[in-house]
Amino acid sequence: MRRRLLTAFVVLAVAVAVTAVVPPPASARTRPATAPGPHHEPIEVVATIPFPGGVVPQDPKTGGTNFSADLAPDGRHIVTTFAPTEGEKQVGVMDLDGTDFRCITCGRMKSAWGPDVFPDQRRMLVQVPSPVDRVTEALPDGLNPLSAGTGDQSYAIVECLPSVYDCRTLRRQPLEFPRNSLLEGAQNRTVSVSPDGRYVKWAEIRTLQGSVMVIGRLHSDGTKYTVRDPLVLNPPYRLDSDVAAWSDGSRYYETGAFADGGRTLKYGTEGTALNYDIYELDLATGRRTRVTTDLDYNELYAASPDGTSLAYSSGRGLDRMTVFSQVTRPPLIDLMSFSQLGRIALWNNRLCMNEMWLMPRGTQSGTYGGQPVVPEDNWHIRGWSWFADGTRALVTEFRDPSEAAPGNPADRVRLQILSFPDRKSTAPKPVVDLDTVDMASWAIPYDRYVGMGAHAVTDRTIKGKAAGTARVRYLGTFAAGSWTVDYDHYSEDGVTFLDGSESMATPSPVVLGVYQADLSLTGSRRGYLRADLTVLGQDRYRGSIESEVDGRRLDGVPTQATCPGVHQPGLRLTATATAVTAGTARIRATVDSRVPADATYRPVAGATVEAGGVTATTGADGTVSFDVPAASGDVLSVRADAGGFRPADVRLTAG
């Protein structure tokens, strides 16, 4: 049979509506074999959940959001924090479709927020006002020194009968920690309950020592909950000439979510200086795994119930922290510097900083970090709860204020259910009884750990891994002190060398910090970091910072005004057509996409390709072949769609 050639030309895709399709023939449903390497997948919005009456997701005075939501353990309810009146927070629950909303704590507690429901679904951990709050809340606006995450934090466990979804009887018991408040020398933050309901973990910011990650067993005497046998999860460190040992003591640490039924705990710390990354800790063995390796900020973490996928938040492609981190160096003063500089970057850039990404777990490498999750441009996901089968997630989204209609709170916050249509249902990993996990064999007893912030180091020289030295000086404590490191031809690889000085001084860390740097890179990579910044409270600063590496120059503290926004990546469609029989042509299509911070086009699996009234779906290699009706001279419009991506079109003319 004589083959007829069809020539193609590309047309820019500008359509946003989904083309109606007809059911494809059996041949069009057949997918090609899975290709090796990472690929992207479609993400569809399957439901938008209305806000119940009386729930205002936006503070009418400040314009800020005061609503959060999480999927309950039964998968059929949503547990929320909301603000019924100004300055008040309460915990409510509603059905999955947004109906039958009821407040759990209204009229029973002055304020409660951040609920974490126990697996028995009769208890929940909540944050409550602290004794220090009662003192500082009387201060005029703008004069509270303990704000924006620096204040005291207190917690309680609420017991409901018959359940948190129908709390007819409520009893509140305080949760007491080994160091219970700032009045006792610590702020307790990121507190949550283990999946087995037996343990609680938290980050204890000790006033003199710095950040300490702790886990302990919950105990109730009927009037209060306490933590028994607490263990420190920070890595041990030594004050010797080993730069890795010094770094383990000098990082800032914070605990995150549990995974793998409770066996794994996420925590955040710096991989390199001022480069906050995601790590995983195996609670059974003490093994630590670095999850993110890029140079920008990574924080929120939600592993899928089966343990194969990870939703995480990142500043990838947005350069939230890259001006601070692109001159790579060990985190020798980060316990002090990150708690100051991460704070001003956080509070000056509330939206364009923590965008959600999705990737197979443990696969970030080189420029690959998965794909951004953007159901709609300039909507920012800040809450993520997986459904048990791993094919859907409940998300809370906030809109860029510049894109929202004024005076319409519902235009700034929304709840949606996302679906991952290319996935099959899976079973979650079983819950691990932490009483059977021997954490004491590797973790540090609570009273034996002394954080680096309490050590005075008048002068110590640390050898570089390959060459040179780093000279450190620590004076004072975490509460107030001065940390300095001087590099002299320091090198970790023997081909790039670091010289210069970096310092952080905090006469009063809540209200004043001074960061200075004059660093230079030579050798295989060339660049510099220059900074003279004064941090003034939670969101104010003055001074300058600039850095350059191999010709890439960044200047200034990232702010909301410089945020480029978040946008769906575009699809790239490549298609050919060859004659099969008279009146029939075979379409061969490849769909891929290039996402922010990744220079490589990667295949999009599960994309729908439509031509001639026939629709087919790409496999893991992003390709698909199918037959369509066509005669010589016909113009065939081929369209590729995938949720979370901008569509693409190609037109083929039969020759």
XYZ file of C-alpha atoms in Angstrom:
655
model
C 0.000 0.000 0.000
C 1.322 3.414 -0.931
C 1.968 5.547 2.177
C 0.756 9.132 2.108
C 2.746 11.737 3.986
C 1.120 14.429 6.108
C 3.009 17.648 6.812
C 2.656 19.540 10.086
C 2.863 23.085 11.322
C 2.598 24.351 14.903
C 0.049 26.902 16.112
C 0.300 28.611 19.514
C -2.219 27.311 22.043
C -4.347 30.022 23.605
C -7.566 28.166 24.362
C -8.415 27.454 27.995
C -11.667 25.529 27.640
C -11.592 21.711 27.595
C -12.600 20.286 24.201
C -15.515 17.868 24.282
C -14.450 14.349 23.330
C -16.129 11.142 22.254
C -15.206 7.712 23.633
C -12.113 6.447 21.786
C -11.964 3.103 20.064
C -10.236 0.265 21.856
C -6.980 0.876 19.991
C -6.852 4.457 21.297
C -7.024 3.312 24.908
C -3.909 1.177 24.640
C -0.924 2.805 26.334
C 2.701 2.357 25.317
C 5.166 0.659 27.647
C 6.369 2.670 30.645
C 9.553 4.613 29.948
C 12.328 5.004 32.532
C 12.936 8.326 34.273
C 10.651 10.847 36.012
C 7.488 12.137 34.402
C 4.672 14.577 35.187
C 0.970 13.790 35.675
C -2.373 15.609 35.364
C -4.047 17.119 38.433
C -7.789 17.741 38.220
C -10.145 19.760 40.434
C -13.105 17.486 41.157
C -14.905 19.576 43.812
C -14.967 23.064 45.285
C -16.370 22.956 48.817
C -18.501 25.955 49.798
C -17.818 27.776 53.040
C -20.582 27.256 55.575
C -22.689 30.197 56.659
C -21.061 32.361 59.296
C -17.519 31.256 58.426
C -15.573 34.254 57.129
C -12.218 33.158 55.679
C -10.778 36.671 55.691
C -10.129 39.031 58.585
C -12.210 42.145 57.818
C -9.738 44.374 59.665
C -6.354 43.164 58.396
C -7.376 41.471 55.158
C -5.460 38.384 56.284
C -6.817 34.860 56.201
C -8.092 33.205 59.349
C -9.190 29.817 58.097
C -7.503 26.426 57.801
C -8.849 22.963 57.097
C -7.676 19.348 57.284
C -9.247 16.062 56.323
C -10.388 14.154 59.416
C -9.115 10.596 60.051
C -12.419 9.095 58.883
C -12.033 10.691 55.441
C -15.632 11.958 55.598
C -15.277 15.154 57.630
C -13.225 18.359 57.501
C -11.843 19.830 60.720
C -11.314 23.580 60.555
C -9.942 26.587 62.371
C -12.056 29.691 61.833
C -12.627 33.114 63.414
C -16.220 33.834 64.411
C -15.242 37.265 65.782
C -12.212 39.526 65.594
C -9.303 38.237 67.655
C -10.987 34.880 68.304
C -10.204 31.453 66.868
C -12.335 28.352 67.223
C -12.384 24.778 65.962
C -15.235 23.475 63.846
C -16.136 20.407 61.835
C -18.255 19.870 58.736
C -19.119 17.161 56.278
C -16.950 16.643 53.235
C -19.340 18.588 51.009
C -19.311 21.621 53.340
C -22.701 20.944 54.924
C -23.692 20.379 58.557
C -21.059 22.748 59.969
C -20.823 22.824 63.776
C -18.402 24.534 66.118
C -16.704 22.213 68.606
C -15.145 24.747 70.955
C -17.477 27.786 70.737
C -18.816 28.802 74.153
C -16.574 26.190 75.787
C -13.103 27.641 75.230
C -11.994 31.239 74.868
C -9.918 30.363 71.833
C -8.513 27.238 70.181
C -6.859 26.545 66.844
C -4.676 24.158 64.847
C -6.575 20.933 65.677
C -4.787 17.581 65.343
C -7.347 14.772 65.710
C -6.250 11.582 67.485
C -6.819 8.248 65.728
C -9.531 7.405 68.285
C -11.446 10.431 66.887
C -12.573 11.331 70.414
C -9.633 13.625 71.204
C -7.791 16.431 69.504
C -4.686 18.448 70.284
C -5.241 22.208 69.974
C -3.225 25.343 70.538
C -4.600 27.728 73.162
C -3.683 31.183 74.499
C -0.628 31.139 76.749
C 0.014 33.009 80.024
C 2.405 35.288 78.139
C -0.314 36.021 75.553
C -2.549 37.352 78.301
C 0.144 39.915 79.144
C 1.170 40.983 75.633
C -2.309 41.061 74.053
C -3.019 44.242 76.002
C -0.188 46.065 74.230
C -1.052 48.467 71.387
C -0.863 47.200 67.780
C 2.723 46.983 66.560
C 4.249 47.069 70.047
C 4.030 43.381 70.885
C 7.615 42.087 70.848
C 6.487 38.448 70.908
C 4.663 38.106 67.598
C 5.034 36.540 64.172
C 6.049 33.155 65.549
C 8.347 34.459 68.308
C 5.777 34.417 71.117
C 4.801 31.800 73.647
C 2.786 28.753 72.590
C 0.536 26.628 74.812
C -1.509 23.498 74.066
C -4.370 21.421 75.385
C -6.017 18.117 74.587
C -9.760 18.278 74.080
C -11.760 15.116 74.829
C -15.143 14.784 73.118
C -17.956 12.296 73.602
C -19.189 10.508 71.657
C -16.698 11.887 69.059
C -15.133 15.083 67.794
C -17.754 15.058 65.030
C -20.579 15.080 67.588
C -19.020 16.651 70.665
C -21.925 16.652 73.117
C -19.568 16.484 76.087
C -16.241 18.337 76.044
C -13.433 18.158 78.563
C -10.206 20.135 78.213
C -6.935 19.029 79.754
C -3.726 21.081 79.489
C -0.683 19.531 77.817
C 2.474 20.186 79.821
C 5.980 19.933 78.383
C 9.318 19.491 80.197
C 9.915 23.216 79.645
C 6.365 24.434 79.538
C 6.618 28.027 78.289
C 8.855 30.991 77.662
C 8.583 31.628 81.386
C 10.433 28.307 81.842
C 12.950 28.957 79.085
C 11.417 27.505 75.920
C 8.908 28.020 73.142
C 7.202 24.759 72.104
C 6.120 24.748 68.434
C 5.127 22.379 65.583
C 3.435 20.076 68.098
C 1.540 17.052 66.743
C 0.395 13.563 67.720
C 1.892 10.365 66.286
C -0.385 8.205 64.093
C -0.724 5.633 66.894
C -1.953 8.364 69.278
C 0.603 7.469 71.938
C 3.358 10.037 71.385
C 3.735 13.729 70.777
C 6.623 15.427 68.975
C 7.587 19.098 68.927
C 10.339 21.633 68.353
C 11.537 23.158 71.603
C 13.235 26.515 71.050
C 15.313 26.834 74.182
C 16.013 30.445 75.099
C 19.721 29.873 75.729
C 20.480 26.761 73.661
C 18.499 27.067 70.427
C 16.258 24.634 68.529
C 15.804 21.106 69.866
C 13.560 18.404 68.351
C 11.848 16.233 70.975
C 9.496 13.245 71.098
C 7.885 11.675 74.182
C 5.061 9.454 75.353
C 1.745 11.048 76.331
C 0.405 10.391 79.813
C -2.845 11.556 81.397
C -3.595 11.564 85.117
C -7.197 12.622 84.513
C -6.548 16.335 85.021
C -3.677 17.028 82.620
C -1.464 15.425 79.988
C 2.305 15.301 80.424
C 5.185 13.961 78.339
C 7.118 11.011 79.715
C 10.621 9.831 78.763
C 11.312 12.634 76.276
C 14.101 12.035 73.764
C 16.026 14.567 71.690
C 16.033 13.829 67.957
C 18.792 16.268 66.966
C 21.941 14.567 65.702
C 24.810 14.471 68.194
C 27.660 16.865 67.520
C 31.280 17.364 68.532
C 33.331 20.525 68.994
C 36.389 19.216 67.164
C 37.976 19.875 63.768
C 35.287 18.011 61.763
C 33.138 20.485 59.808
C 30.255 17.975 59.549
C 30.135 17.587 63.345
C 30.136 21.371 63.842
C 27.386 21.769 61.258
C 25.194 19.205 63.040
C 25.307 21.372 66.146
C 25.017 24.736 64.398
C 21.910 24.161 62.293
C 18.382 25.363 63.106
C 15.976 22.377 63.475
C 12.198 22.053 63.391
C 9.991 18.957 63.392
C 7.355 18.279 60.740
C 4.818 15.622 59.761
C 4.891 11.870 60.368
C 4.993 9.395 57.471
C 5.043 5.626 56.910
C 2.467 4.968 59.618
C 4.540 6.924 62.135
C 7.928 5.274 61.632
C 9.280 8.284 59.724
C 9.376 11.881 60.945
C 10.050 14.810 58.651
C 12.190 17.631 59.947
C 13.572 20.813 58.458
C 17.093 22.143 58.650
C 19.763 23.694 56.436
C 21.573 21.502 53.926
C 24.015 24.332 53.267
C 24.089 27.787 54.829
C 20.689 29.549 54.796
C 19.319 26.797 52.540
C 16.396 25.268 54.465
C 15.696 21.706 53.308
C 13.479 18.729 54.060
C 14.938 15.689 55.837
C 13.428 12.375 56.923
C 14.295 10.571 60.153
C 13.695 6.828 60.591
C 12.560 6.605 64.215
C 13.438 2.895 64.375
C 17.077 3.243 63.284
C 17.989 6.930 63.576
C 18.895 7.029 59.870
C 18.598 10.505 58.321
C 17.826 11.156 54.652
C 18.023 14.507 52.895
C 14.930 14.827 50.681
C 15.379 18.196 48.960
C 18.684 19.326 47.523
C 17.908 22.562 45.656
C 19.145 25.923 46.889
C 15.758 27.460 47.719
C 13.432 27.181 50.695
C 11.540 23.877 51.239
C 9.226 23.293 54.194
C 5.745 21.719 54.156
C 5.686 17.931 53.803
C 2.863 15.457 53.153
C 3.875 11.927 52.177
C 1.131 9.899 50.503
C -0.460 7.221 52.714
C 1.240 4.425 50.746
C 4.596 6.185 51.093
C 5.356 6.474 47.374
C 4.619 10.166 46.677
C 5.464 13.438 48.357
C 3.640 16.752 48.290
C 6.009 19.411 49.567
C 6.284 23.186 49.518
C 9.147 25.039 47.929
C 10.377 28.367 46.647
C 11.764 26.620 43.532
C 11.787 29.039 40.635
C 10.748 31.951 42.870
C 14.134 32.782 44.420
C 12.840 33.263 47.924
C 16.150 32.461 49.651
C 18.605 32.055 46.768
C 20.196 35.473 47.285
C 21.308 34.145 50.694
C 22.149 30.567 49.694
C 23.638 30.423 46.183
C 27.156 30.919 47.547
C 27.245 27.431 49.066
C 29.030 27.004 52.400
C 28.584 24.959 55.563
C 25.834 26.092 57.999
C 28.255 27.026 60.764
C 26.254 29.994 62.136
C 22.757 29.044 60.943
C 21.306 28.386 64.379
C 21.426 32.145 64.780
C 21.405 33.487 61.218
C 18.568 31.392 59.775
C 16.212 32.154 62.646
C 16.700 35.838 61.823
C 17.018 35.935 58.020
C 14.475 33.205 57.336
C 12.042 35.234 59.386
C 12.338 38.470 57.394
C 12.090 36.561 54.121
C 9.025 34.743 55.461
C 7.090 37.717 56.751
C 7.872 39.955 53.781
C 6.790 37.323 51.260
C 3.731 35.514 52.573
C 2.423 34.167 49.287
C 5.248 33.603 46.813
C 7.356 31.438 49.116
C 5.876 28.047 49.928
C 4.267 26.695 46.761
C 3.221 23.041 46.593
C 5.110 20.532 44.446
C 4.442 16.847 43.818
C 7.060 14.203 43.090
C 7.763 10.507 43.613
C 9.246 10.260 47.063
C 13.006 10.382 47.287
C 13.605 11.416 43.673
C 14.753 15.044 43.849
C 18.095 15.125 42.083
C 19.921 17.690 39.992
C 17.314 20.048 38.568
C 14.458 17.534 38.984
C 12.069 18.306 41.825
C 8.747 17.009 40.511
C 6.016 19.345 39.280
C 4.277 22.420 40.715
C 0.652 21.950 41.746
C -1.209 24.944 40.287
C -4.947 24.312 39.794
C -5.261 27.957 38.722
C -2.752 30.765 38.253
C -2.014 32.895 41.330
C -3.835 30.608 43.766
C -1.480 29.349 46.473
C -1.983 25.988 48.200
C -1.240 26.182 51.939
C -3.013 23.083 53.273
C -2.774 19.513 51.940
C -4.488 16.364 53.244
C -4.248 13.081 51.342
C -7.229 10.756 51.094
C -6.381 7.237 52.238
C -6.257 5.691 48.758
C -3.706 8.209 47.458
C -5.756 9.319 44.433
C -7.149 12.568 45.899
C -6.182 15.390 48.255
C -8.066 18.116 50.117
C -6.313 21.467 49.669
C -6.757 24.950 51.120
C -5.888 27.725 48.676
C -5.262 31.441 49.091
C -5.361 33.938 46.279
C -2.900 36.699 45.543
C -4.595 39.840 46.974
C -3.798 41.767 43.796
C -5.890 39.268 41.843
C -8.868 39.150 44.218
C -11.996 41.261 44.096
C -12.005 43.812 46.949
C -14.525 43.204 49.699
C -15.201 39.603 48.729
C -13.539 37.244 51.254
C -14.652 34.123 49.379
C -12.589 35.310 46.421
C -9.410 34.932 48.481
C -9.753 31.529 50.142
C -11.224 28.261 48.912
C -11.340 24.549 49.657
C -10.962 22.089 46.801
C -10.550 18.382 46.261
C -7.863 17.470 43.753
C -7.769 14.203 41.860
C -4.814 12.427 40.274
C -6.522 10.551 37.433
C -3.397 8.724 36.277
C -3.101 6.934 39.627
C -4.660 3.749 40.934
C -5.954 3.318 44.475
C -3.425 1.970 46.945
C -3.556 0.846 50.561
C -1.950 3.043 53.220
C 1.001 1.765 55.197
C -0.049 0.244 58.527
C 0.173 2.374 61.668
C 3.318 1.705 63.690
C 3.052 1.277 67.464
C 5.902 3.507 68.632
C 6.060 1.595 71.896
C 7.662 -1.179 69.814
C 10.265 1.175 68.299
C 13.526 1.402 70.252
C 14.200 5.120 69.856
C 16.239 5.094 73.077
C 18.936 3.036 71.315
C 20.001 6.009 69.194
C 18.213 9.188 70.375
C 19.653 11.463 73.071
C 18.133 11.583 76.586
C 16.370 14.909 77.042
C 18.437 16.200 79.961
C 21.772 15.243 78.373
C 21.452 17.392 75.264
C 22.906 20.902 75.363
C 22.284 22.970 72.253
C 25.116 24.754 70.474
C 23.618 28.125 71.401
C 24.825 27.663 74.965
C 28.467 27.089 74.018
C 30.941 29.945 74.104
C 33.659 29.386 71.503
C 36.303 32.073 71.717
C 38.367 30.821 68.779
C 38.328 27.468 66.970
C 39.698 26.479 63.563
C 37.938 23.789 61.528
C 39.588 22.095 58.563
C 37.897 22.133 55.165
C 37.029 18.739 53.710
C 39.501 19.221 50.860
C 41.504 22.335 51.742
C 41.625 25.501 53.808
C 39.990 26.353 57.100
C 36.944 27.910 58.732
C 37.555 29.848 61.953
C 34.520 30.175 64.255
C 33.775 32.403 67.236
C 30.556 32.161 69.267
C 29.946 34.652 72.080
C 26.852 34.841 74.263
C 23.870 32.507 73.874
C 20.991 31.867 71.492
C 19.017 34.548 73.336
C 21.636 37.212 72.636
C 25.050 36.824 71.159
C 27.434 37.096 68.252
C 28.374 34.290 65.857
C 31.178 34.707 63.302
C 32.926 32.461 60.779
C 36.011 33.414 58.734
C 36.938 31.305 55.689
C 40.512 31.003 54.461
C 40.633 29.259 51.066
C 38.064 26.802 52.455
C 37.103 24.013 50.056
C 34.947 20.911 50.210
C 35.753 19.628 46.712
C 39.270 20.879 46.021
C 38.216 22.905 42.970
C 36.084 25.741 44.421
C 37.450 27.913 47.236
C 35.744 30.232 49.728
C 37.292 33.248 51.425
C 35.904 36.001 53.628
C 33.712 36.513 56.675
C 30.068 36.007 57.701
C 28.512 37.051 61.016
C 25.209 37.366 62.886
C 24.833 39.501 65.996
C 21.608 39.569 68.012
C 21.626 41.977 70.938
C 17.907 41.189 71.228
C 16.866 38.442 68.787
C 13.151 39.241 68.874
C 13.601 42.886 67.877
C 17.134 43.367 66.533
C 19.689 41.376 64.562
C 22.623 42.426 62.392
C 23.828 40.192 59.539
C 27.029 40.950 57.659
C 28.844 39.003 54.974
C 31.730 39.558 52.581
C 32.428 36.221 50.910
C 34.109 35.361 47.609
C 34.225 32.182 45.520
C 37.193 31.351 43.288
C 38.273 28.336 41.297
C 35.841 26.293 39.210
C 32.953 28.477 40.389
C 33.252 32.214 40.831
C 31.071 34.604 42.752
C 30.440 36.575 45.926
C 27.998 37.336 48.745
C 27.884 40.818 50.261
C 25.425 41.797 52.943
C 24.859 44.415 55.594
C 21.318 43.822 56.920
C 19.666 44.913 60.138
C 16.570 42.928 61.127
C 14.020 45.023 63.009
C 11.299 42.809 64.448
C 9.085 40.425 62.535
C 8.926 42.003 59.081
C 11.117 45.078 59.035
C 14.688 45.414 57.927
C 17.126 47.870 56.436
C 20.350 47.515 54.514
C 21.403 45.526 51.474
C 22.311 42.075 50.227
C 23.555 40.859 46.863
C 25.125 37.683 45.566
C 26.421 36.355 42.286
C 27.568 32.896 41.204
C 28.839 32.139 37.700
C 27.215 35.282 36.330
C 23.825 34.909 38.024
C 23.317 38.006 40.147
C 20.555 38.480 42.737
C 19.963 41.648 44.733
C 17.805 42.507 47.748
C 15.566 40.686 50.211
C 12.709 38.977 48.322
C 9.340 40.579 49.089
C 5.759 40.184 47.997
C 6.238 43.112 45.620
C 8.935 41.185 43.748
C 6.993 37.908 43.652
C 6.635 36.727 40.039
C 3.436 34.840 40.864
C 2.661 31.172 40.305
C 1.519 29.956 36.913
C 0.653 26.657 35.301
C 3.486 25.296 33.170
C 2.652 24.841 29.510
C 2.424 21.577 27.613
C 4.562 20.947 24.549
C 2.873 18.797 21.902
C 4.752 17.147 19.074
C 2.610 15.159 16.607
C 2.975 13.383 13.291
C 0.471 11.570 11.110
C 0.954 8.848 8.540
C -1.604 7.163 6.295
C -2.773 3.707 7.400
C -5.586 2.975 4.964
C -7.708 5.052 2.679
C -9.717 7.381 4.911
C -7.607 6.683 8.040
C -4.473 8.259 9.497
C -2.351 7.266 12.479
C -1.499 10.026 14.930
C 1.701 9.689 16.907
C 1.931 12.303 19.670
C 4.420 13.200 22.371
C 3.392 15.453 25.279
C 5.965 16.916 27.650
C 6.522 20.000 29.767
C 9.294 22.046 31.322
C 8.555 23.327 34.836
C 10.247 26.103 36.871
C 13.798 25.426 38.095
C 14.121 22.423 35.769
C 15.780 22.918 32.384
C 14.655 19.519 31.062
C 11.432 18.787 29.215
C 9.873 15.736 30.876
C 7.022 13.526 29.631
C 3.484 14.099 30.857
C 1.685 10.827 31.594
C -2.100 10.700 31.508
C -2.442 13.681 29.152
C -5.401 13.467 26.807
C -4.672 13.923 23.098
C -7.666 14.592 20.819
C -7.861 14.591 17.042
C -10.636 13.878 14.589
C -13.163 13.218 17.352
C -10.952 10.503 18.888
C -9.264 10.841 22.263
C -6.284 8.878 23.584
C -4.158 9.058 26.723
C -0.382 9.239 26.991
C 1.623 6.665 28.894
C 4.466 7.240 31.332
C 6.766 8.140 28.425
C 4.369 10.900 27.326
C 3.587 9.257 23.982
C 0.489 7.780 22.391
C -0.555 6.481 18.949
C -4.100 6.184 17.644
C -6.059 6.113 14.379
C -8.441 8.850 13.229
C -10.648 9.343 10.182
C -8.829 11.463 7.569
C -8.761 12.021 3.828
C -6.112 13.642 1.683
C -6.164 17.406 2.151
C -7.972 17.320 5.511
C -6.718 19.687 8.221
C -6.433 17.808 11.506
C -6.460 19.751 14.778
C -4.592 17.882 17.505
C -4.977 19.089 21.085
C -3.230 18.034 24.290
C -4.762 18.652 27.723
C -3.638 17.776 31.235
C -4.997 19.246 34.467
C -2.561 21.694 36.047
C -0.944 22.558 32.691
C -1.764 25.009 29.926
C -3.002 23.080 26.856
C -1.217 22.886 23.500
C -2.438 22.530 19.891
C -0.897 21.325 16.640
C -2.556 21.355 13.196
C -1.702 18.707 10.597
C -2.624 19.020 6.927
C -3.165 15.838 4.927
C -0.895 15.817 1.885
